[in-house]
């Protein structure tokens, strides 16, 4: 007997009724993106490995430890399953000269892949919603993107989410801060853990993001990048803060917020909940004005964010409860198979009018008893049963029986004029 094949650990099936929650979320996203004039972009799941090494950063955890990379056996090309999508969007914008006629507001939804230990809120295949604004240098689009994320989370019904922001300034300011940071950590080398020692001369900014409790007091006293910002960078940050205030988005400055990727500059931010344990960051992003040049394009300002869909949906369940499975408007009860040539066209006519109809399907031994069909109709959650019995069909009618009003009221409707009474079935 063949052994059972199961899914890869950390790569999950999304099945009904859970998939209904995903569809509801995706509909909310499409609506709010349309209201903000953002357009959908779809990029390949597989990209050249060099895209992420150059774009994400050689010393990031993603590139060093987490990428699913392989060699194409056909031509020897080095390929990677995308661990994030910002480099892919920028690569597409450069390749297709997307900003030749002005800036673009884009969004995407899809799977990302990281080779790490699966745990709550962190999977090997995970789904991300992202928004990217390309070609606009001003702080107003930084604020717009944060307002967009805040509006989406609010429309979903989520609460108790805090917004933290910081500024990473421009390269010259980061270099000055980096020198001070390295000197500070060298003076406290005895307190650095293995990861911090490895990052000291490659990516010292990431040490500020450590979760090691033994290092927290020392890290809190480290030089702050905010103290190295020039007038223009401070003005950029202050404008973002002022616009967030005007739009009713509460925020706090977190001077230790650095994000995990090399391409950020100026504004960085996170939307955080305390209800998901260690994986509490729902959405994070910032400005990445230098990424186009890193990937071989012309200098182009850009800013964006990514949102973990699984984390958002988990928080929805925690705060709002389980999402009920969608129910049809009506369930078609068909006592005998010889009724199908008349019943099925009627059901198609109702569906054409927007009615959600589930048809009873028989077994190989027949359609089943009326009692069993009514039981299935009730279990489907439908508000009405449509009975295509021999008595009804003999006079060109169908019986419409209410299943949810407590009294089971029923009427007969003409089989040939479904469009005229379809509206009465819609939820």
JSON list of N, CA and C in Angstrom, two decimals, residues 10-14 18 21-22 25-26 109-114 116 119-129 153 156 158 273 275-276 279-283 306-318:
[
{"chain": "A", "resi": 10, "resn": "UNK", "atom": "N", "xyz": [4.85, 23.69, 7.53]},
{"chain": "A", "resi": 10, "resn": "UNK", "atom": "CA", "xyz": [4.93, 25.15, 7.41]},
{"chain": "A", "resi": 10, "resn": "UNK", "atom": "C", "xyz": [4.35, 25.69, 6.12]},
{"chain": "A", "resi": 11, "resn": "UNK", "atom": "N", "xyz": [3.81, 24.79, 5.27]},
{"chain": "A", "resi": 11, "resn": "UNK", "atom": "CA", "xyz": [3.12, 25.20, 4.03]},
{"chain": "A", "resi": 11, "resn": "UNK", "atom": "C", "xyz": [1.71, 24.62, 4.12]},
{"chain": "A", "resi": 12, "resn": "UNK", "atom": "N", "xyz": [0.74, 25.47, 4.35]},
{"chain": "A", "resi": 12, "resn": "UNK", "atom": "CA", "xyz": [-0.58, 25.03, 4.82]},
{"chain": "A", "resi": 12, "resn": "UNK", "atom": "C", "xyz": [-1.65, 25.09, 3.73]},
{"chain": "A", "resi": 13, "resn": "UNK", "atom": "N", "xyz": [-2.54, 24.10, 3.77]},
{"chain": "A", "resi": 13, "resn": "UNK", "atom": "CA", "xyz": [-3.74, 24.14, 2.93]},
{"chain": "A", "resi": 13, "resn": "UNK", "atom": "C", "xyz": [-4.73, 25.12, 3.54]},
{"chain": "A", "resi": 14, "resn": "UNK", "atom": "N", "xyz": [-5.44, 25.84, 2.70]},
{"chain": "A", "resi": 14, "resn": "UNK", "atom": "CA", "xyz": [-6.49, 26.76, 3.15]},
{"chain": "A", "resi": 14, "resn": "UNK", "atom": "C", "xyz": [-7.80, 26.23, 2.58]},
{"chain": "A", "resi": 18, "resn": "UNK", "atom": "N", "xyz": [-12.57, 28.02, 6.26]},
{"chain": "A", "resi": 18, "resn": "UNK", "atom": "CA", "xyz": [-11.56, 29.05, 6.50]},
{"chain": "A", "resi": 18, "resn": "UNK", "atom": "C", "xyz": [-11.32, 29.90, 5.27]},
{"chain": "A", "resi": 21, "resn": "UNK", "atom": "N", "xyz": [-13.03, 33.26, 4.88]},
{"chain": "A", "resi": 21, "resn": "UNK", "atom": "CA", "xyz": [-12.46, 34.43, 5.58]},
{"chain": "A", "resi": 21, "resn": "UNK", "atom": "C", "xyz": [-11.41, 35.09, 4.70]},
{"chain": "A", "resi": 22, "resn": "UNK", "atom": "N", "xyz": [-10.61, 34.28, 3.99]},
{"chain": "A", "resi": 22, "resn": "UNK", "atom": "CA", "xyz": [-9.62, 34.82, 3.06]},
{"chain": "A", "resi": 22, "resn": "UNK", "atom": "C", "xyz": [-10.31, 35.58, 1.94]},
{"chain": "A", "resi": 25, "resn": "UNK", "atom": "N", "xyz": [-11.52, 38.90, 3.23]},
{"chain": "A", "resi": 25, "resn": "UNK", "atom": "CA", "xyz": [-10.39, 39.81, 3.40]},
{"chain": "A", "resi": 25, "resn": "UNK", "atom": "C", "xyz": [-9.95, 40.37, 2.05]},
{"chain": "A", "resi": 26, "resn": "UNK", "atom": "N", "xyz": [-9.81, 39.51, 1.05]},
{"chain": "A", "resi": 26, "resn": "UNK", "atom": "CA", "xyz": [-9.35, 39.96, -0.27]},
{"chain": "A", "resi": 26, "resn": "UNK", "atom": "C", "xyz": [-10.34, 40.93, -0.90]},
{"chain": "A", "resi": 109, "resn": "UNK", "atom": "N", "xyz": [-1.02, 40.86, -3.72]},
{"chain": "A", "resi": 109, "resn": "UNK", "atom": "CA", "xyz": [-1.31, 39.83, -2.71]},
{"chain": "A", "resi": 109, "resn": "UNK", "atom": "C", "xyz": [-0.78, 38.51, -3.24]},
{"chain": "A", "resi": 110, "resn": "UNK", "atom": "N", "xyz": [-0.11, 37.75, -2.38]},
{"chain": "A", "resi": 110, "resn": "UNK", "atom": "CA", "xyz": [0.37, 36.47, -2.86]},
{"chain": "A", "resi": 110, "resn": "UNK", "atom": "C", "xyz": [1.30, 35.78, -1.88]},
{"chain": "A", "resi": 111, "resn": "UNK", "atom": "N", "xyz": [1.74, 34.56, -2.23]},
{"chain": "A", "resi": 111, "resn": "UNK", "atom": "CA", "xyz": [2.59, 33.77, -1.34]},
{"chain": "A", "resi": 111, "resn": "UNK", "atom": "C", "xyz": [4.05, 34.19, -1.39]},
{"chain": "A", "resi": 112, "resn": "UNK", "atom": "N", "xyz": [4.71, 34.15, -0.24]},
{"chain": "A", "resi": 112, "resn": "UNK", "atom": "CA", "xyz": [6.15, 34.35, -0.10]},
{"chain": "A", "resi": 112, "resn": "UNK", "atom": "C", "xyz": [6.72, 33.10, 0.60]},
{"chain": "A", "resi": 113, "resn": "UNK", "atom": "N", "xyz": [8.03, 32.92, 0.54]},
{"chain": "A", "resi": 113, "resn": "UNK", "atom": "CA", "xyz": [8.63, 31.69, 1.04]},
{"chain": "A", "resi": 113, "resn": "UNK", "atom": "C", "xyz": [9.90, 32.00, 1.83]},
{"chain": "A", "resi": 114, "resn": "UNK", "atom": "N", "xyz": [9.97, 31.47, 3.06]},
{"chain": "A", "resi": 114, "resn": "UNK", "atom": "CA", "xyz": [11.19, 31.60, 3.87]},
{"chain": "A", "resi": 114, "resn": "UNK", "atom": "C", "xyz": [11.45, 30.29, 4.60]},
{"chain": "A", "resi": 116, "resn": "UNK", "atom": "N", "xyz": [12.42, 28.67, 7.45]},
{"chain": "A", "resi": 116, "resn": "UNK", "atom": "CA", "xyz": [12.65, 28.88, 8.88]},
{"chain": "A", "resi": 116, "resn": "UNK", "atom": "C", "xyz": [11.76, 27.93, 9.67]},
{"chain": "A", "resi": 119, "resn": "UNK", "atom": "N", "xyz": [6.22, 28.31, 13.21]},
{"chain": "A", "resi": 119, "resn": "UNK", "atom": "CA", "xyz": [5.68, 28.60, 14.54]},
{"chain": "A", "resi": 119, "resn": "UNK", "atom": "C", "xyz": [4.48, 29.50, 14.35]},
{"chain": "A", "resi": 120, "resn": "UNK", "atom": "N", "xyz": [3.83, 29.83, 15.44]},
{"chain": "A", "resi": 120, "resn": "UNK", "atom": "CA", "xyz": [2.64, 30.67, 15.36]},
{"chain": "A", "resi": 120, "resn": "UNK", "atom": "C", "xyz": [2.95, 31.97, 14.62]},
{"chain": "A", "resi": 121, "resn": "UNK", "atom": "N", "xyz": [2.18, 32.25, 13.59]},
{"chain": "A", "resi": 121, "resn": "UNK", "atom": "CA", "xyz": [2.33, 33.50, 12.85]},
{"chain": "A", "resi": 121, "resn": "UNK", "atom": "C", "xyz": [3.54, 33.56, 11.95]},
{"chain": "A", "resi": 122, "resn": "UNK", "atom": "N", "xyz": [4.28, 32.44, 11.80]},
{"chain": "A", "resi": 122, "resn": "UNK", "atom": "CA", "xyz": [5.48, 32.44, 10.97]},
{"chain": "A", "resi": 122, "resn": "UNK", "atom": "C", "xyz": [5.55, 31.10, 10.25]},
{"chain": "A", "resi": 123, "resn": "UNK", "atom": "N", "xyz": [5.39, 31.15, 8.93]},
{"chain": "A", "resi": 123, "resn": "UNK", "atom": "CA", "xyz": [5.30, 29.92, 8.14]},
{"chain": "A", "resi": 123, "resn": "UNK", "atom": "C", "xyz": [6.33, 29.92, 7.01]},
{"chain": "A", "resi": 124, "resn": "UNK", "atom": "N", "xyz": [6.59, 28.75, 6.46]},
{"chain": "A", "resi": 124, "resn": "UNK", "atom": "CA", "xyz": [7.53, 28.66, 5.35]},
{"chain": "A", "resi": 124, "resn": "UNK", "atom": "C", "xyz": [6.91, 29.19, 4.07]},
{"chain": "A", "resi": 125, "resn": "UNK", "atom": "N", "xyz": [5.65, 28.91, 3.85]},
{"chain": "A", "resi": 125, "resn": "UNK", "atom": "CA", "xyz": [4.90, 29.63, 2.81]},
{"chain": "A", "resi": 125, "resn": "UNK", "atom": "C", "xyz": [3.88, 30.49, 3.53]},
{"chain": "A", "resi": 126, "resn": "UNK", "atom": "N", "xyz": [4.00, 31.79, 3.36]},
{"chain": "A", "resi": 126, "resn": "UNK", "atom": "CA", "xyz": [3.08, 32.71, 4.01]},
{"chain": "A", "resi": 126, "resn": "UNK", "atom": "C", "xyz": [2.58, 33.69, 2.96]},
{"chain": "A", "resi": 127, "resn": "UNK", "atom": "N", "xyz": [1.48, 34.34, 3.28]},
{"chain": "A", "resi": 127, "resn": "UNK", "atom": "CA", "xyz": [0.85, 35.23, 2.31]},
{"chain": "A", "resi": 127, "resn": "UNK", "atom": "C", "xyz": [0.99, 36.68, 2.76]},
{"chain": "A", "resi": 128, "resn": "UNK", "atom": "N", "xyz": [1.26, 37.52, 1.81]},
{"chain": "A", "resi": 128, "resn": "UNK", "atom": "CA", "xyz": [1.52, 38.93, 2.13]},
{"chain": "A", "resi": 128, "resn": "UNK", "atom": "C", "xyz": [0.72, 39.83, 1.20]},
{"chain": "A", "resi": 129, "resn": "UNK", "atom": "N", "xyz": [0.17, 40.86, 1.80]},
{"chain": "A", "resi": 129, "resn": "UNK", "atom": "CA", "xyz": [-0.41, 41.99, 1.07]},
{"chain": "A", "resi": 129, "resn": "UNK", "atom": "C", "xyz": [0.61, 43.10, 1.10]},
{"chain": "A", "resi": 153, "resn": "UNK", "atom": "N", "xyz": [-7.10, 48.18, 8.33]},
{"chain": "A", "resi": 153, "resn": "UNK", "atom": "CA", "xyz": [-7.23, 47.45, 9.58]},
{"chain": "A", "resi": 153, "resn": "UNK", "atom": "C", "xyz": [-8.49, 47.88, 10.34]},
{"chain": "A", "resi": 156, "resn": "UNK", "atom": "N", "xyz": [-11.56, 46.36, 8.70]},
{"chain": "A", "resi": 156, "resn": "UNK", "atom": "CA", "xyz": [-11.69, 44.94, 9.04]},
{"chain": "A", "resi": 156, "resn": "UNK", "atom": "C", "xyz": [-12.29, 44.74, 10.42]},
{"chain": "A", "resi": 158, "resn": "UNK", "atom": "N", "xyz": [-10.59, 45.60, 13.33]},
{"chain": "A", "resi": 158, "resn": "UNK", "atom": "CA", "xyz": [-9.54, 45.32, 14.31]},
{"chain": "A", "resi": 158, "resn": "UNK", "atom": "C", "xyz": [-9.30, 46.52, 15.22]},
{"chain": "A", "resi": 273, "resn": "UNK", "atom": "N", "xyz": [0.46, 44.59, 17.28]},
{"chain": "A", "resi": 273, "resn": "UNK", "atom": "CA", "xyz": [-0.51, 44.16, 18.28]},
{"chain": "A", "resi": 273, "resn": "UNK", "atom": "C", "xyz": [0.22, 43.37, 19.37]},
{"chain": "A", "resi": 275, "resn": "UNK", "atom": "N", "xyz": [-1.43, 40.99, 20.98]},
{"chain": "A", "resi": 275, "resn": "UNK", "atom": "CA", "xyz": [-2.30, 39.81, 21.16]},
{"chain": "A", "resi": 275, "resn": "UNK", "atom": "C", "xyz": [-1.82, 38.58, 20.42]},
{"chain": "A", "resi": 276, "resn": "UNK", "atom": "N", "xyz": [-0.70, 38.67, 19.71]},
{"chain": "A", "resi": 276, "resn": "UNK", "atom": "CA", "xyz": [-0.20, 37.52, 18.95]},
{"chain": "A", "resi": 276, "resn": "UNK", "atom": "C", "xyz": [1.17, 37.05, 19.43]},
{"chain": "A", "resi": 279, "resn": "UNK", "atom": "N", "xyz": [5.02, 37.27, 17.45]},
{"chain": "A", "resi": 279, "resn": "UNK", "atom": "CA", "xyz": [4.80, 37.64, 16.05]},
{"chain": "A", "resi": 279, "resn": "UNK", "atom": "C", "xyz": [3.74, 38.75, 15.96]},
{"chain": "A", "resi": 280, "resn": "UNK", "atom": "N", "xyz": [3.97, 39.84, 16.66]},
{"chain": "A", "resi": 280, "resn": "UNK", "atom": "CA", "xyz": [2.96, 40.88, 16.78]},
{"chain": "A", "resi": 280, "resn": "UNK", "atom": "C", "xyz": [2.99, 41.96, 15.72]},
{"chain": "A", "resi": 281, "resn": "UNK", "atom": "N", "xyz": [3.98, 41.95, 14.82]},
{"chain": "A", "resi": 281, "resn": "UNK", "atom": "CA", "xyz": [4.02, 42.96, 13.77]},
{"chain": "A", "resi": 281, "resn": "UNK", "atom": "C", "xyz": [3.10, 42.55, 12.64]},
{"chain": "A", "resi": 282, "resn": "UNK", "atom": "N", "xyz": [2.01, 43.29, 12.44]},
{"chain": "A", "resi": 282, "resn": "UNK", "atom": "CA", "xyz": [1.04, 42.99, 11.39]},
{"chain": "A", "resi": 282, "resn": "UNK", "atom": "C", "xyz": [1.45, 43.58, 10.05]},
{"chain": "A", "resi": 283, "resn": "UNK", "atom": "N", "xyz": [2.07, 44.75, 10.11]},
{"chain": "A", "resi": 283, "resn": "UNK", "atom": "CA", "xyz": [2.39, 45.48, 8.88]},
{"chain": "A", "resi": 283, "resn": "UNK", "atom": "C", "xyz": [3.65, 46.30, 9.14]},
{"chain": "A", "resi": 306, "resn": "UNK", "atom": "N", "xyz": [4.48, 45.95, 3.74]},
{"chain": "A", "resi": 306, "resn": "UNK", "atom": "CA", "xyz": [3.99, 44.59, 3.58]},
{"chain": "A", "resi": 306, "resn": "UNK", "atom": "C", "xyz": [3.19, 44.21, 4.82]},
{"chain": "A", "resi": 307, "resn": "UNK", "atom": "N", "xyz": [2.10, 43.44, 4.61]},
{"chain": "A", "resi": 307, "resn": "UNK", "atom": "CA", "xyz": [1.22, 43.05, 5.70]},
{"chain": "A", "resi": 307, "resn": "UNK", "atom": "C", "xyz": [1.06, 41.53, 5.69]},
{"chain": "A", "resi": 308, "resn": "UNK", "atom": "N", "xyz": [1.29, 40.90, 6.84]},
{"chain": "A", "resi": 308, "resn": "UNK", "atom": "CA", "xyz": [1.15, 39.45, 6.93]},
{"chain": "A", "resi": 308, "resn": "UNK", "atom": "C", "xyz": [-0.31, 39.05, 7.02]},
{"chain": "A", "resi": 309, "resn": "UNK", "atom": "N", "xyz": [-0.83, 38.38, 5.99]},
{"chain": "A", "resi": 309, "resn": "UNK", "atom": "CA", "xyz": [-2.26, 38.08, 5.94]},
{"chain": "A", "resi": 309, "resn": "UNK", "atom": "C", "xyz": [-2.66, 37.08, 7.01]},
{"chain": "A", "resi": 310, "resn": "UNK", "atom": "N", "xyz": [-1.85, 36.02, 7.23]},
{"chain": "A", "resi": 310, "resn": "UNK", "atom": "CA", "xyz": [-2.21, 35.04, 8.26]},
{"chain": "A", "resi": 310, "resn": "UNK", "atom": "C", "xyz": [-2.31, 35.69, 9.64]},
{"chain": "A", "resi": 311, "resn": "UNK", "atom": "N", "xyz": [-1.40, 36.61, 9.93]},
{"chain": "A", "resi": 311, "resn": "UNK", "atom": "CA", "xyz": [-1.44, 37.27, 11.25]},
{"chain": "A", "resi": 311, "resn": "UNK", "atom": "C", "xyz": [-2.69, 38.13, 11.39]},
{"chain": "A", "resi": 312, "resn": "UNK", "atom": "N", "xyz": [-3.04, 38.84, 10.34]},
{"chain": "A", "resi": 312, "resn": "UNK", "atom": "CA", "xyz": [-4.24, 39.68, 10.38]},
{"chain": "A", "resi": 312, "resn": "UNK", "atom": "C", "xyz": [-5.48, 38.82, 10.59]},
{"chain": "A", "resi": 313, "resn": "UNK", "atom": "N", "xyz": [-5.56, 37.70, 9.86]},
{"chain": "A", "resi": 313, "resn": "UNK", "atom": "CA", "xyz": [-6.73, 36.83, 9.99]},
{"chain": "A", "resi": 313, "resn": "UNK", "atom": "C", "xyz": [-6.79, 36.17, 11.36]},
{"chain": "A", "resi": 314, "resn": "UNK", "atom": "N", "xyz": [-5.64, 35.82, 11.93]},
{"chain": "A", "resi": 314, "resn": "UNK", "atom": "CA", "xyz": [-5.63, 35.25, 13.27]},
{"chain": "A", "resi": 314, "resn": "UNK", "atom": "C", "xyz": [-6.13, 36.27, 14.29]},
{"chain": "A", "resi": 315, "resn": "UNK", "atom": "N", "xyz": [-5.69, 37.52, 14.13]},
{"chain": "A", "resi": 315, "resn": "UNK", "atom": "CA", "xyz": [-6.15, 38.56, 15.04]},
{"chain": "A", "resi": 315, "resn": "UNK", "atom": "C", "xyz": [-7.65, 38.80, 14.88]},
{"chain": "A", "resi": 316, "resn": "UNK", "atom": "N", "xyz": [-8.16, 38.70, 13.66]},
{"chain": "A", "resi": 316, "resn": "UNK", "atom": "CA", "xyz": [-9.60, 38.82, 13.43]},
{"chain": "A", "resi": 316, "resn": "UNK", "atom": "C", "xyz": [-10.38, 37.80, 14.23]},
{"chain": "A", "resi": 317, "resn": "UNK", "atom": "N", "xyz": [-9.90, 36.55, 14.23]},
{"chain": "A", "resi": 317, "resn": "UNK", "atom": "CA", "xyz": [-10.58, 35.49, 14.98]},
{"chain": "A", "resi": 317, "resn": "UNK", "atom": "C", "xyz": [-10.51, 35.77, 16.48]},
{"chain": "A", "resi": 318, "resn": "UNK", "atom": "N", "xyz": [-9.35, 36.21, 16.96]},
{"chain": "A", "resi": 318, "resn": "UNK", "atom": "CA", "xyz": [-9.19, 36.50, 18.38]},
{"chain": "A", "resi": 318, "resn": "UNK", "atom": "C", "xyz": [-10.11, 37.62, 18.84]}
]
